[in-house]
PDB file of N, CA and C in Angstrom:
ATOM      1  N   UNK A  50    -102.485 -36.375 -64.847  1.00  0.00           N
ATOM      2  CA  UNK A  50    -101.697 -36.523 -66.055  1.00  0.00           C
ATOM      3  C   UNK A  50    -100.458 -37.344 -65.757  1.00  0.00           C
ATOM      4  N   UNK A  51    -100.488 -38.084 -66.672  1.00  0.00           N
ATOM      5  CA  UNK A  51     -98.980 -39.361 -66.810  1.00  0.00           C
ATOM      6  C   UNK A  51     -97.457 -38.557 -67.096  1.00  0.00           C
ATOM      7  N   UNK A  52     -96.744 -38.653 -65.781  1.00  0.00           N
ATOM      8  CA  UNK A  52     -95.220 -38.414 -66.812  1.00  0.00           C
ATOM      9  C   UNK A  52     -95.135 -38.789 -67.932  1.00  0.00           C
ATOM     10  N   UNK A  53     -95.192 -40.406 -67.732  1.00  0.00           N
ATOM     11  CA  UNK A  53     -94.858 -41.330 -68.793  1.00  0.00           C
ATOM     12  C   UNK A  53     -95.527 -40.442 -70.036  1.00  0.00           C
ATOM     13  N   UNK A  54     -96.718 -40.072 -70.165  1.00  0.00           N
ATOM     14  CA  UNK A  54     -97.785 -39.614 -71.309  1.00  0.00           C
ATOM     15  C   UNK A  54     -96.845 -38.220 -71.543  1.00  0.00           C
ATOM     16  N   UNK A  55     -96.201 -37.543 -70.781  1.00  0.00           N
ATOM     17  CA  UNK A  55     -95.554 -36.223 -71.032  1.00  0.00           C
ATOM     18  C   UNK A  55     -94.021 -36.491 -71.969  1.00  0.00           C
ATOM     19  N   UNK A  56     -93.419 -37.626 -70.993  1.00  0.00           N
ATOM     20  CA  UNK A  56     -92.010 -37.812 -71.151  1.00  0.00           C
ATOM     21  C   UNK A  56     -92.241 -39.149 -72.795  1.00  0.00           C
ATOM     22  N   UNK A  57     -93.509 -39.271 -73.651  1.00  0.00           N
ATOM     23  CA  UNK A  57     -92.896 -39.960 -74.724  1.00  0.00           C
ATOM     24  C   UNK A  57     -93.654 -38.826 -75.171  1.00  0.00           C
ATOM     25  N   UNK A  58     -94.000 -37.617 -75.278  1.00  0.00           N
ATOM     26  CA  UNK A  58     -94.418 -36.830 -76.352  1.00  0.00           C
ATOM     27  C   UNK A  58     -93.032 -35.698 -76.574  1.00  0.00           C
ATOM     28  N   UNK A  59     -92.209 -36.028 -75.683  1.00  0.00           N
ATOM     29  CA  UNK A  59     -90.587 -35.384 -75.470  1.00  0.00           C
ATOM     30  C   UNK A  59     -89.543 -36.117 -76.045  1.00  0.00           C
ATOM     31  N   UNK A  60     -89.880 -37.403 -75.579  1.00  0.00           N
ATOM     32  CA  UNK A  60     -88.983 -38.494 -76.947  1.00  0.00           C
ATOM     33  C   UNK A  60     -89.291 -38.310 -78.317  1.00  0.00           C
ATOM     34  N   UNK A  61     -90.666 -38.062 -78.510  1.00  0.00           N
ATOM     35  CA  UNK A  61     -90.804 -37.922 -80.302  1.00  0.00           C
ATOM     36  C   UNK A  61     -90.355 -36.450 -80.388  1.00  0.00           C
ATOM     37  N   UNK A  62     -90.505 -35.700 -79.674  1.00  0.00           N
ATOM     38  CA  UNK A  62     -90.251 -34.545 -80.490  1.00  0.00           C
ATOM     39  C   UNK A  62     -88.727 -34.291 -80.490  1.00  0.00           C
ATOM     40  N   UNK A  63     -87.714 -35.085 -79.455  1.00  0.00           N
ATOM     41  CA  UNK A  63     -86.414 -34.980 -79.968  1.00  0.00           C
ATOM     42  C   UNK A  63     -86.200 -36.471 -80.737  1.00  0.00           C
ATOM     43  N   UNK A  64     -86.965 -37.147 -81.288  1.00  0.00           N
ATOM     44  CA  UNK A  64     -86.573 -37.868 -82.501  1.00  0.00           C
ATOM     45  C   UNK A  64     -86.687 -37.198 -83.564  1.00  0.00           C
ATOM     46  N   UNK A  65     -87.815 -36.114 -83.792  1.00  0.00           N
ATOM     47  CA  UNK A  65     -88.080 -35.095 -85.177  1.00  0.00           C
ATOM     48  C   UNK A  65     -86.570 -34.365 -85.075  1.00  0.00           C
ATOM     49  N   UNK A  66     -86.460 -33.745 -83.980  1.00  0.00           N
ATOM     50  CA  UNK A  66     -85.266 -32.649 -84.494  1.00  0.00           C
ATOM     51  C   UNK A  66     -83.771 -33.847 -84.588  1.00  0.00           C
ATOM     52  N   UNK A  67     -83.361 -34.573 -84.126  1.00  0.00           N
ATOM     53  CA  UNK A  67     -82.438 -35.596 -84.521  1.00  0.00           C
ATOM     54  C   UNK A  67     -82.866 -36.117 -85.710  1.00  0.00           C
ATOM     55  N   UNK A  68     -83.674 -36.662 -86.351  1.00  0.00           N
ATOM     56  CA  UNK A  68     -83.499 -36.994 -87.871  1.00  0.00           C
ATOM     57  C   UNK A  68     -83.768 -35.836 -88.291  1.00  0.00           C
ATOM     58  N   UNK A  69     -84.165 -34.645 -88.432  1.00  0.00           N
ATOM     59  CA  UNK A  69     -84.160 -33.945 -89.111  1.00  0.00           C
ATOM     60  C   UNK A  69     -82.975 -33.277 -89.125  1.00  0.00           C
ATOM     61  N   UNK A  70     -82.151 -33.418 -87.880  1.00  0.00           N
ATOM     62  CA  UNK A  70     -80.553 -32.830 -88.150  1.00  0.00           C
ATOM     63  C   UNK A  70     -79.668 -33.676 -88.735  1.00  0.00           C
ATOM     64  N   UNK A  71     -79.859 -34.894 -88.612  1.00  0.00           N
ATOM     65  CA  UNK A  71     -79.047 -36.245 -89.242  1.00  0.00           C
ATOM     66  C   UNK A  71     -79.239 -36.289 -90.966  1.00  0.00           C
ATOM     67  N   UNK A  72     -80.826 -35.451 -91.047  1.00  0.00           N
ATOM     68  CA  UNK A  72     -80.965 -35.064 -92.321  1.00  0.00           C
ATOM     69  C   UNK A  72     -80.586 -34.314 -92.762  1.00  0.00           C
ATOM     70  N   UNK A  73     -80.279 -33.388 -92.501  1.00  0.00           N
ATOM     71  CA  UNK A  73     -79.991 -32.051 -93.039  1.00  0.00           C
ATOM     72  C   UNK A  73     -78.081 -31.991 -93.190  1.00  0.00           C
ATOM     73  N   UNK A  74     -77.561 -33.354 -92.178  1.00  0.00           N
ATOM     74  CA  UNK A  74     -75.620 -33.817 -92.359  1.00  0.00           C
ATOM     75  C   UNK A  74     -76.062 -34.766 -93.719  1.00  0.00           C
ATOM     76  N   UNK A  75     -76.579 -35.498 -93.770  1.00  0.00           N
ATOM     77  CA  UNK A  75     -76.168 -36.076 -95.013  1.00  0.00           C
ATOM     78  C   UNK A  75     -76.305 -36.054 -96.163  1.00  0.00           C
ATOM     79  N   UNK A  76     -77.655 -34.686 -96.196  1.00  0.00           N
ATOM     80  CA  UNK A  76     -77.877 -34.384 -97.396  1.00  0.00           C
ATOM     81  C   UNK A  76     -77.165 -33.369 -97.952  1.00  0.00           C
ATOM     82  N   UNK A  77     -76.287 -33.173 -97.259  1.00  0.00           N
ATOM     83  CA  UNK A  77     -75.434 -31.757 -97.918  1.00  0.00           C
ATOM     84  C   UNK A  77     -75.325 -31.656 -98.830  1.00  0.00           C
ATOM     85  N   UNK A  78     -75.727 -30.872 -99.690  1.00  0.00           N
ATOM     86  CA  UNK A  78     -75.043 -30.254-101.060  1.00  0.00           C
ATOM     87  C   UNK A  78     -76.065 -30.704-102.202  1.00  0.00           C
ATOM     88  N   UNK A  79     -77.490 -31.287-101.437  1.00  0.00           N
ATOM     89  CA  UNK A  79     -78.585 -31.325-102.333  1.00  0.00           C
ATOM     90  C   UNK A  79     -79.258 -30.132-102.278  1.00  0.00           C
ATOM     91  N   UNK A  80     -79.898 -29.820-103.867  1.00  0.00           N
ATOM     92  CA  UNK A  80     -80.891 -28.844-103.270  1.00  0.00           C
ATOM     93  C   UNK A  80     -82.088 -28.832-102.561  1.00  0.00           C
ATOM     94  N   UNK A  81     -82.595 -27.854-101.541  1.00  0.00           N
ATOM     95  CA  UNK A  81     -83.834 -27.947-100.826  1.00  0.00           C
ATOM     96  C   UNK A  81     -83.897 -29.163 -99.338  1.00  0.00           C
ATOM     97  N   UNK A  82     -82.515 -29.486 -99.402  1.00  0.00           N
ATOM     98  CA  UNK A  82     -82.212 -30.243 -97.995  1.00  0.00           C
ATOM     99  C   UNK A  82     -82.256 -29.116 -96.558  1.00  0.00           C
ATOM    100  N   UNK A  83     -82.473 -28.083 -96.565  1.00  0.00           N
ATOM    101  CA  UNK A  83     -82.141 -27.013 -95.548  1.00  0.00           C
ATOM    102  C   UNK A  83     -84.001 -26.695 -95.295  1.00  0.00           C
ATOM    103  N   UNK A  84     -84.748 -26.550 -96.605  1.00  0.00           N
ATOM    104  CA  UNK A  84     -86.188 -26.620 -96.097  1.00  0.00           C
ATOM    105  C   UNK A  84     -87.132 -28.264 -95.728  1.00  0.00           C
ATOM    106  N   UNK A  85     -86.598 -28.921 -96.216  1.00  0.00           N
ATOM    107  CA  UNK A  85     -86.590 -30.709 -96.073  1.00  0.00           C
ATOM    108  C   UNK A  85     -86.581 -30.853 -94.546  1.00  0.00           C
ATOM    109  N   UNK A  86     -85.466 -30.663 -94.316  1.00  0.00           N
ATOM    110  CA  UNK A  86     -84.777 -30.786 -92.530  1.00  0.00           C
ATOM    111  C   UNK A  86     -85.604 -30.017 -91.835  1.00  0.00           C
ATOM    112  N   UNK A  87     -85.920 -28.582 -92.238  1.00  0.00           N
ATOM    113  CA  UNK A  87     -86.695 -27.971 -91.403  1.00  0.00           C
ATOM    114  C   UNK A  87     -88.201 -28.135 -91.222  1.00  0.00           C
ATOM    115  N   UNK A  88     -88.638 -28.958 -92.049  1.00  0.00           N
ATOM    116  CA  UNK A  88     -89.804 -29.766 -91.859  1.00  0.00           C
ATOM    117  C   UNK A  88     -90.320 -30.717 -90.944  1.00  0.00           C
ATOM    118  N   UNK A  89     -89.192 -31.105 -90.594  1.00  0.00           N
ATOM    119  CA  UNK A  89     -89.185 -32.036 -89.812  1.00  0.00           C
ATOM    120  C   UNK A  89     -88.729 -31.308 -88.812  1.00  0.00           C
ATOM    121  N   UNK A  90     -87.853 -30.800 -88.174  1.00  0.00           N
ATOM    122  CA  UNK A  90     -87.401 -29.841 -87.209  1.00  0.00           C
ATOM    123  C   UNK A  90     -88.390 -28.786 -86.460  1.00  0.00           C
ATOM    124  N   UNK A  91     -88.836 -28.195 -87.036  1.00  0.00           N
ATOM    125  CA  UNK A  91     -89.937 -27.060 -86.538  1.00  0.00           C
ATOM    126  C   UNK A  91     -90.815 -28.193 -85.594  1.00  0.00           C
ATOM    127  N   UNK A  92     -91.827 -29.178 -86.379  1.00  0.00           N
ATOM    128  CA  UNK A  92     -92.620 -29.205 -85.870  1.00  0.00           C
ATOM    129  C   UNK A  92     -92.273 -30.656 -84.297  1.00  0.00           C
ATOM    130  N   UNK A  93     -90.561 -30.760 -84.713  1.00  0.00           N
ATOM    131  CA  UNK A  93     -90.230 -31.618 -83.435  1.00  0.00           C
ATOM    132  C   UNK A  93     -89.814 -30.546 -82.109  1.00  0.00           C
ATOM    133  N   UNK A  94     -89.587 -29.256 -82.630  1.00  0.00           N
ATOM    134  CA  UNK A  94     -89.144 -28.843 -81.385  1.00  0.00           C
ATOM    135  C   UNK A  94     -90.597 -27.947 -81.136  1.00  0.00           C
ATOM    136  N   UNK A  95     -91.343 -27.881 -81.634  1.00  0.00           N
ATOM    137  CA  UNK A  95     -92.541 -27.164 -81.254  1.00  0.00           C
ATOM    138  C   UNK A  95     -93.245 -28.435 -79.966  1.00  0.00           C
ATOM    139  N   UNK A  96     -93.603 -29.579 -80.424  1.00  0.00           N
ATOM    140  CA  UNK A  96     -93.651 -30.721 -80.141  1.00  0.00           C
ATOM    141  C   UNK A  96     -92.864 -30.861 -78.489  1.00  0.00           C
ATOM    142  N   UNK A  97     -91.597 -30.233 -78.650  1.00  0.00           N
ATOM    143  CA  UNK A  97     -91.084 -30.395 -77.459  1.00  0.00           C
ATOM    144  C   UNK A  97     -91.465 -29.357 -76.706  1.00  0.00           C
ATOM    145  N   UNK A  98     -91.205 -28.634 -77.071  1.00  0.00           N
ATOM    146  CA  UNK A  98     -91.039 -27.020 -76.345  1.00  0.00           C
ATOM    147  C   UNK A  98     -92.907 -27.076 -75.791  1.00  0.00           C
ATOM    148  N   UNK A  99     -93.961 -27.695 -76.288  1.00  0.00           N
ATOM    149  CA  UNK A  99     -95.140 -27.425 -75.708  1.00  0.00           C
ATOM    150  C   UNK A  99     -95.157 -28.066 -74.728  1.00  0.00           C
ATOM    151  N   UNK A 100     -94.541 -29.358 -74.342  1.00  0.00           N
ATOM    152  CA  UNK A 100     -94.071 -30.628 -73.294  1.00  0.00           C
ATOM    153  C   UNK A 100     -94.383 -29.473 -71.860  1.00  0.00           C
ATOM    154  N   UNK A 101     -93.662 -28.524 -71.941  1.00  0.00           N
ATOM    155  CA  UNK A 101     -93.363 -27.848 -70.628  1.00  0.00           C
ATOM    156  C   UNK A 101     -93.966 -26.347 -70.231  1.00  0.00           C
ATOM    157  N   UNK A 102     -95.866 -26.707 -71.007  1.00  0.00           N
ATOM    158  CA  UNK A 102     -96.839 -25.621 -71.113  1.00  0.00           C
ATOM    159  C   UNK A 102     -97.957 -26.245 -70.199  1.00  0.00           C
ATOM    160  N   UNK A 103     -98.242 -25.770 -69.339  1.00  0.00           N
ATOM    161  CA  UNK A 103     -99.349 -26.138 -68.152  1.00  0.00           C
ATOM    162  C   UNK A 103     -99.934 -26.734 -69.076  1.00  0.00           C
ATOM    163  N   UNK A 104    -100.806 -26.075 -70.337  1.00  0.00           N
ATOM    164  CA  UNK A 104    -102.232 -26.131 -70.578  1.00  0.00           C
ATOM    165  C   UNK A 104    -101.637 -27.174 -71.484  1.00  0.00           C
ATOM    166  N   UNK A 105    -100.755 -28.095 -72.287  1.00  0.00           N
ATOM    167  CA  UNK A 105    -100.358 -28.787 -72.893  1.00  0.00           C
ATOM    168  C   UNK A 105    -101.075 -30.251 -72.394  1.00  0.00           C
ATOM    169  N   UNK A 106    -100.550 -30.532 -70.777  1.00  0.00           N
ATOM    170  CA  UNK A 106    -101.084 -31.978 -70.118  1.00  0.00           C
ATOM    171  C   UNK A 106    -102.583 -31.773 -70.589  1.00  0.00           C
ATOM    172  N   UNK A 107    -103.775 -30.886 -70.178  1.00  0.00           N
ATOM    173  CA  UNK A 107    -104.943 -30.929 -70.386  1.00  0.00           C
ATOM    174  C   UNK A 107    -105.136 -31.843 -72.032  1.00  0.00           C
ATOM    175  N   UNK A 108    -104.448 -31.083 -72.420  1.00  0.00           N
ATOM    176  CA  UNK A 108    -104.798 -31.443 -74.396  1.00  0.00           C
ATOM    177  C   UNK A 108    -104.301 -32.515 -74.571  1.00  0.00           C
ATOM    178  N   UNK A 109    -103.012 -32.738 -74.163  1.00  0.00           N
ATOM    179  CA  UNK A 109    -102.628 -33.675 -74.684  1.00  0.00           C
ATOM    180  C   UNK A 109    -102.849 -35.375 -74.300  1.00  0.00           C
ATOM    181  N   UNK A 110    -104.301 -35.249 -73.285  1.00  0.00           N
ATOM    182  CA  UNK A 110    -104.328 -36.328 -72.921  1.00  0.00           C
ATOM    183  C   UNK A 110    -105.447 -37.416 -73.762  1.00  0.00           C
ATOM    184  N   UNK A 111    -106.255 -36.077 -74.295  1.00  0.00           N
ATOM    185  CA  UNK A 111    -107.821 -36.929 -75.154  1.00  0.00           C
ATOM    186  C   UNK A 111    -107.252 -37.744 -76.113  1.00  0.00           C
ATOM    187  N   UNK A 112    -107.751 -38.734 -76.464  1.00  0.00           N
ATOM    188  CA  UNK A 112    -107.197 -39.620 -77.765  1.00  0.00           C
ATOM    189  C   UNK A 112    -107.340 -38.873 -78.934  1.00  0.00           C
ATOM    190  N   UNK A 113    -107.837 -38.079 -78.930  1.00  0.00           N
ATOM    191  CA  UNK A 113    -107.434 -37.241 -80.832  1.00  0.00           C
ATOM    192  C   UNK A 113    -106.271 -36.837 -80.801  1.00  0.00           C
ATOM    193  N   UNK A 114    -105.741 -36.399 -79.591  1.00  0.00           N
ATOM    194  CA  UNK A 114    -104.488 -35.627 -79.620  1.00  0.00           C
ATOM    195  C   UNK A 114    -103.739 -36.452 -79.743  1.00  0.00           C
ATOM    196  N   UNK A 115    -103.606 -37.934 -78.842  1.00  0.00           N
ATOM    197  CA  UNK A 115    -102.626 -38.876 -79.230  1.00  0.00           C
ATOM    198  C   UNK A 115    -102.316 -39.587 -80.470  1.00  0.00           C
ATOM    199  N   UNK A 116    -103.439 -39.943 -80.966  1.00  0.00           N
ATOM    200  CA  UNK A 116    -103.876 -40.120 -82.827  1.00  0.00           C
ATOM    201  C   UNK A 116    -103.072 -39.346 -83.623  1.00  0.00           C
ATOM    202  N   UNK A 117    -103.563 -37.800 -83.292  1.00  0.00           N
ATOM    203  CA  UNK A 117    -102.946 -36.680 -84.306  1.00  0.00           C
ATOM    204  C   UNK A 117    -101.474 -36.792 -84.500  1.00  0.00           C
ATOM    205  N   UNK A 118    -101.050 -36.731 -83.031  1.00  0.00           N
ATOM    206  CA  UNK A 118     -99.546 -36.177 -82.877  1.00  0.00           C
ATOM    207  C   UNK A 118     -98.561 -37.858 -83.449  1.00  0.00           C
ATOM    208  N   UNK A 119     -99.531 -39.528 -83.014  1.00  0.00           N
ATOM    209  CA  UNK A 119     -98.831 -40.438 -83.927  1.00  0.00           C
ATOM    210  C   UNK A 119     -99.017 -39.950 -85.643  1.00  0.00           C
ATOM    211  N   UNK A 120     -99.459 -40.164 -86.009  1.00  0.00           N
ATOM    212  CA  UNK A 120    -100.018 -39.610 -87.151  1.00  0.00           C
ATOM    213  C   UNK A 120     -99.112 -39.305 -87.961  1.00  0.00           C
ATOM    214  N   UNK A 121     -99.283 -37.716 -87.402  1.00  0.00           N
ATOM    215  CA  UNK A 121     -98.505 -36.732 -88.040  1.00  0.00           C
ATOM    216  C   UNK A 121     -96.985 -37.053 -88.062  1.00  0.00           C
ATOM    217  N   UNK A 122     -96.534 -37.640 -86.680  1.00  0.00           N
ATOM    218  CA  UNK A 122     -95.233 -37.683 -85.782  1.00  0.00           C
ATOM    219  C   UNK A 122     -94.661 -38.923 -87.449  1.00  0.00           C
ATOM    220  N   UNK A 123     -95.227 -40.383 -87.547  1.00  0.00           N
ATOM    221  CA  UNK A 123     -94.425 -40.903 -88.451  1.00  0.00           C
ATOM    222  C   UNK A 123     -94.883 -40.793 -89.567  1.00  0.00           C
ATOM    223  N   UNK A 124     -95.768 -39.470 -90.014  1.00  0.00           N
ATOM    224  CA  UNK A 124     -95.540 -38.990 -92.102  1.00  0.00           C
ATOM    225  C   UNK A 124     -94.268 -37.972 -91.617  1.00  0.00           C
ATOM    226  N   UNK A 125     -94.092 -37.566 -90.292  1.00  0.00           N
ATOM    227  CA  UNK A 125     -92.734 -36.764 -90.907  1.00  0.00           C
ATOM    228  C   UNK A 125     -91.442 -37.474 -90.809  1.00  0.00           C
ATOM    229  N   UNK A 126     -91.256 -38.614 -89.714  1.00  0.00           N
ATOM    230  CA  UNK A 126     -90.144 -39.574 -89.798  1.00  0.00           C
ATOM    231  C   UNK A 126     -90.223 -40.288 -91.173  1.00  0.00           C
ATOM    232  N   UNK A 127     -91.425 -40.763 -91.834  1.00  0.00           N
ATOM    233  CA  UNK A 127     -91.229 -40.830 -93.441  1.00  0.00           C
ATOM    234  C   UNK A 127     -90.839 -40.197 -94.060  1.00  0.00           C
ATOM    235  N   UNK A 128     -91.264 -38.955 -93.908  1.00  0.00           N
ATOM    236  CA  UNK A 128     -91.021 -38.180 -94.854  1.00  0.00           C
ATOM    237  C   UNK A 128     -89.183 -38.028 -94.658  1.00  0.00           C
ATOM    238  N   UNK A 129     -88.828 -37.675 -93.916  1.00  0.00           N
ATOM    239  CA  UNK A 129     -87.179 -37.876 -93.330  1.00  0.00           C
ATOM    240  C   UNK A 129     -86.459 -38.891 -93.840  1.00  0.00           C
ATOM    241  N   UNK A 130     -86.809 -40.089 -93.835  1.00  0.00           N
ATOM    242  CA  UNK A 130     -86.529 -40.960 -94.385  1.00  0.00           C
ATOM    243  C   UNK A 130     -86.124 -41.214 -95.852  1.00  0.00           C
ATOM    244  N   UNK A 131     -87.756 -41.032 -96.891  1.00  0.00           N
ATOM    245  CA  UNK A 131     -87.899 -41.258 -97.850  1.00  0.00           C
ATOM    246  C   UNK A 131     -87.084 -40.232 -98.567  1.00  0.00           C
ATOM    247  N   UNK A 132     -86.813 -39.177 -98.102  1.00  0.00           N
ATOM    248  CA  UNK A 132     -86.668 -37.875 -98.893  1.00  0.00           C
ATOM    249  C   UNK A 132     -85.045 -37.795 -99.053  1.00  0.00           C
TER     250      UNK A 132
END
């Protein structure tokens, strides 16, 4: 298993929780900005926090997993964005 392959599935998942906290400062005082942010948040620090699970390298090396996790990774930086 690749650092490199470990250490950018650790960059995206602290890009989810940084825009989702950058989201959650500028949207202050909208409603539903606190479940918005946490949309994006949960699934960046889950994202991280699996980084440093033995059984994580196994999975995370097949190409579905890399597919999935791009995928998913920029509908939620859209979604961050757009929202």
């Amino acid at each position: 298993m690749s650092k490199n392959l470990i250490n950018n599935y650790r960059m995206g998942g602290y890009l989810l929780i940084a825009i989702g906290l950058i989201n959650l400062r500028y949207q202050t005082g909208m409603s539903g900005v606190v479940g918005n942010s946490l949309i994006v948040i949960i699934p960046g620090a889950l994202l991280l926090l699996s980084t440093w699970l033995s059984g994580f390298a196994q999975v995370s090396n097949a190409r579905a997993t890399k597919l999935f996790t791009l995928v998913v990774g920029l509908a939620l930086v859209a979604f961050a964005i757009l929202n």
